Coordinates of C-alpha atoms in Angstrom, one line a residue:
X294 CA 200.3 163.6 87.5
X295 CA 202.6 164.3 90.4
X296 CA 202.7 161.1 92.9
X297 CA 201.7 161.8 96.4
X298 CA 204.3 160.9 99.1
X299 CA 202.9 159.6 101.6
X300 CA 205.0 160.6 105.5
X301 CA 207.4 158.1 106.4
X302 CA 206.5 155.8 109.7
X303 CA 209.5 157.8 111.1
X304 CA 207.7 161.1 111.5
X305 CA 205.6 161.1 115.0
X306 CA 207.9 157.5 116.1
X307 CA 208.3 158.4 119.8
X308 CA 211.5 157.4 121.4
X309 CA 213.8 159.1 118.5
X310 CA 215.1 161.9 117.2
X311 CA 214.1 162.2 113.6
X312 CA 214.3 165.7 111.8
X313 CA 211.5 167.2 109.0
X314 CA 214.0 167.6 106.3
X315 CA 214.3 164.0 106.4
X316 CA 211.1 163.7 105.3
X317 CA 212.9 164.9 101.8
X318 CA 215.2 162.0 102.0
X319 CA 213.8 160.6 98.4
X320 CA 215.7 158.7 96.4
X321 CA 214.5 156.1 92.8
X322 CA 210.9 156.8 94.8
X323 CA 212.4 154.9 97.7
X324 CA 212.9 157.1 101.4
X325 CA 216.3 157.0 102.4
X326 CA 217.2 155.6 105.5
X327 CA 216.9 158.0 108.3
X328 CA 219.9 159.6 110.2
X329 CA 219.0 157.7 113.5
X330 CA 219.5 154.4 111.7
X331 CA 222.7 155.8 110.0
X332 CA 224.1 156.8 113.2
X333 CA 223.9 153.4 114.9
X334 CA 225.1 152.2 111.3
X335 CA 228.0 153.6 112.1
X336 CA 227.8 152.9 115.5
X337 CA 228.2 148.8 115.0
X338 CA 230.3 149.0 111.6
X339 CA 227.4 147.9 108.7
X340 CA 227.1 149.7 105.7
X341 CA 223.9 149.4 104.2
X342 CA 222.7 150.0 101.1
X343 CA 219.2 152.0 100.1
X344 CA 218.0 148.6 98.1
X345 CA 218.8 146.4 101.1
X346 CA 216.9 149.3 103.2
X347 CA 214.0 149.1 101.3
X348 CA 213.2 145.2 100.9
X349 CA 212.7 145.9 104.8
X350 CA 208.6 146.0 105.9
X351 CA 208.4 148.6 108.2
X352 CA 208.0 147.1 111.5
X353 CA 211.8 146.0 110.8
X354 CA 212.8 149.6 109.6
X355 CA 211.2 151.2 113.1
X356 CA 212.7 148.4 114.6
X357 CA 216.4 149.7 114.0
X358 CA 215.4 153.5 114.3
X359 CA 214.3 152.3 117.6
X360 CA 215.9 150.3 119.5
X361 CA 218.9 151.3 122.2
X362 CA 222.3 150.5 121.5
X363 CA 223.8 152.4 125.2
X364 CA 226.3 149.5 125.3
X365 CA 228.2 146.9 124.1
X366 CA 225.8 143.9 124.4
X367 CA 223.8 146.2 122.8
X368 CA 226.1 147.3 119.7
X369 CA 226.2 143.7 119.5
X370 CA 222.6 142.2 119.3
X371 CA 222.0 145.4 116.5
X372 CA 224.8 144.2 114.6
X373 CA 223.2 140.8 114.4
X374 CA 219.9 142.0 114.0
X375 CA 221.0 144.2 110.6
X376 CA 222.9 141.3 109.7
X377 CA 220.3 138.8 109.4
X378 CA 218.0 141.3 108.2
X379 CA 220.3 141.8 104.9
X380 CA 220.6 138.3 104.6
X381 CA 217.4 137.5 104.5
X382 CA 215.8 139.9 102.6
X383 CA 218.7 139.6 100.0
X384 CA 221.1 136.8 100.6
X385 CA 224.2 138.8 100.7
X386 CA 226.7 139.5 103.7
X387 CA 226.2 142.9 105.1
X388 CA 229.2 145.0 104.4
X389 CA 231.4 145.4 107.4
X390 CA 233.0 149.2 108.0
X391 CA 235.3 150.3 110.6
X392 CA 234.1 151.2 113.5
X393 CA 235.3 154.9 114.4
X394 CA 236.8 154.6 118.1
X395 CA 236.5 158.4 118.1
X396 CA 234.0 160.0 115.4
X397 CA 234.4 163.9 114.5
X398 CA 230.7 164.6 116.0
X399 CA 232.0 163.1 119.6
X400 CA 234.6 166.1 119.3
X401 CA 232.8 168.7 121.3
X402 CA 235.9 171.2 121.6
X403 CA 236.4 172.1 118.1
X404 CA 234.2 172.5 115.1
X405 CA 235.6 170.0 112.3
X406 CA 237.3 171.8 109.6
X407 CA 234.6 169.8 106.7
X408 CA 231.8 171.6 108.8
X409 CA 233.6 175.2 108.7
X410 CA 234.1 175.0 105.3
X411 CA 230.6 174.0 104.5
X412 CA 229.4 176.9 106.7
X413 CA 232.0 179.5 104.8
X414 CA 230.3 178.5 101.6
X415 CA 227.3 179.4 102.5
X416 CA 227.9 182.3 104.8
X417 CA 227.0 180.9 108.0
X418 CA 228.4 180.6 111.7
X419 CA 228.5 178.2 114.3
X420 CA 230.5 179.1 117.6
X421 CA 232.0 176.1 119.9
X422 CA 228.9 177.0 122.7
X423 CA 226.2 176.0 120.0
X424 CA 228.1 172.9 118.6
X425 CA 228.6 172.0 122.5
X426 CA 224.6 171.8 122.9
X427 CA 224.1 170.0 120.1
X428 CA 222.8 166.1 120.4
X429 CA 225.0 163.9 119.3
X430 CA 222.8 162.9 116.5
X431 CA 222.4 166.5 115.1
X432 CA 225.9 166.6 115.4
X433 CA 226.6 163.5 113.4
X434 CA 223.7 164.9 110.7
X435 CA 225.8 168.0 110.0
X436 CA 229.2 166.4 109.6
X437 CA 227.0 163.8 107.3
X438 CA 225.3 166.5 105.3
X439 CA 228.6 168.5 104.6
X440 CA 230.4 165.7 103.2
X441 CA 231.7 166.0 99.5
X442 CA 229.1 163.8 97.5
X443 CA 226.6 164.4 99.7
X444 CA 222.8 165.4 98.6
X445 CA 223.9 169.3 100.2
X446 CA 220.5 170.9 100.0
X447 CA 219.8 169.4 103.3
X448 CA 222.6 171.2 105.4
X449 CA 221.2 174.3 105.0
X450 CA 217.7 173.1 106.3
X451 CA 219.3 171.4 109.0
X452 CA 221.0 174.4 110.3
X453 CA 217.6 176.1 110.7
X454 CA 216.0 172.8 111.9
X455 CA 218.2 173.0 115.1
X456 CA 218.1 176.4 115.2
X457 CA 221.7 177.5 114.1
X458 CA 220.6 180.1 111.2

C-alpha cells in the first residue's frame, strides 16, 4: 500500500515564496527543507542537515520560512534562532559556512556558466531579460537545482514553474 503524503505546512504559508515542485522535495519519508529556508541558510552561514530539519515541530520550521532577515540585526537574530534550534533538538553545534559576500544568483548581468550548461543539456534557453525578472529566490533555486549532485529532476519543473520553458 502506497503511503499518502500529506502537503507540507509550506504550501498556502502566506508571506513566502514557496514553489509546487517543492512539494516533491521527499527524502527517507522526511520533506526536505524548503528553498526559502535554504536561501536565508545561506544567507547567515548555517548548514543544516535534513535530520536536524526534521526533529523541528512545525511552528519552528514556518518560523524560519517566515521570518525577515532585510538586514543585519536581522541575519543576526536568525542565525541565533537556527542555532539554538539545532542545539536543542540535537545537542550539536550548527555547522558554520561562509557566507557568500556576492552569491551567483545576485549576478543579474550574466547567466552563470553551471546554469548554461544545465540548460544546454536539456535543450533549453534563458536570455539575460528573463534572468533579470527573476526573484532572487527563483534565481537562487535554479543555480541550486543545477548543481552537480543535486536531485536534477526538479530544474526542469522549475523552469516551467516560473515560466521559462
Amino acid at each position: 500500500m502506497k503511503k499518502v503524503i500529506e502537503p507540507s505546512e509550506f504550501i498556502n504559508l502566506k508571506g513566502i515564496e514557496y514553489f509546487n515542485f517543492e512539494e516533491d522535495f521527499m527524502e527517507d519519508n522526511v520533506r526536505c527543507i524548503p528553498m526559502i529556508v535554504r536561501f536565508k541558510m545561506d544567507a547567515v552561514g548555517i548548514k543544516l542537515k535534513l535530520a536536524e530539519w526534521s526533529k523541528f515541530n512545525a511552528y519552528e520550521r514556518v518560523e524560519l520560512a517566515i521570518k525577515p532577515i532585510p538586514n543585519s540585526t536581522a541575519l543576526n537574530e536568525y542565525h541565533n534562532y537556527l542555532v539554538g534550534l539545532i542545539k536543542k533538538y540535537t545537542d550539536n553545534e550548527a555547522t558554520i559556512i561562509a557566507v557568500d559576500k556576492s552569491p551567483a544568483w545576485r549576478e543579474l548581468n550574466q547567466i552563470q556558466p553551471i546554469l548554461k550548461e544545465k540548460l544546454q543539456e536539456l535543450d533549453l534557453h534563458i536570455s539575460i531579460n528573463q534572468w533579470k525578472n527573476l526573484s532572487d529566490i527563483q534565481r537562487f533555486v535554479l543555480l541550486k537545482l543545477c548543481r552537480p549532485g543535486h536531485e536534477n529532476k526538479n530544474f526542469p519543473k522549475a523552469m516551467l514553474e516560473f515560466g521559462l520553458s
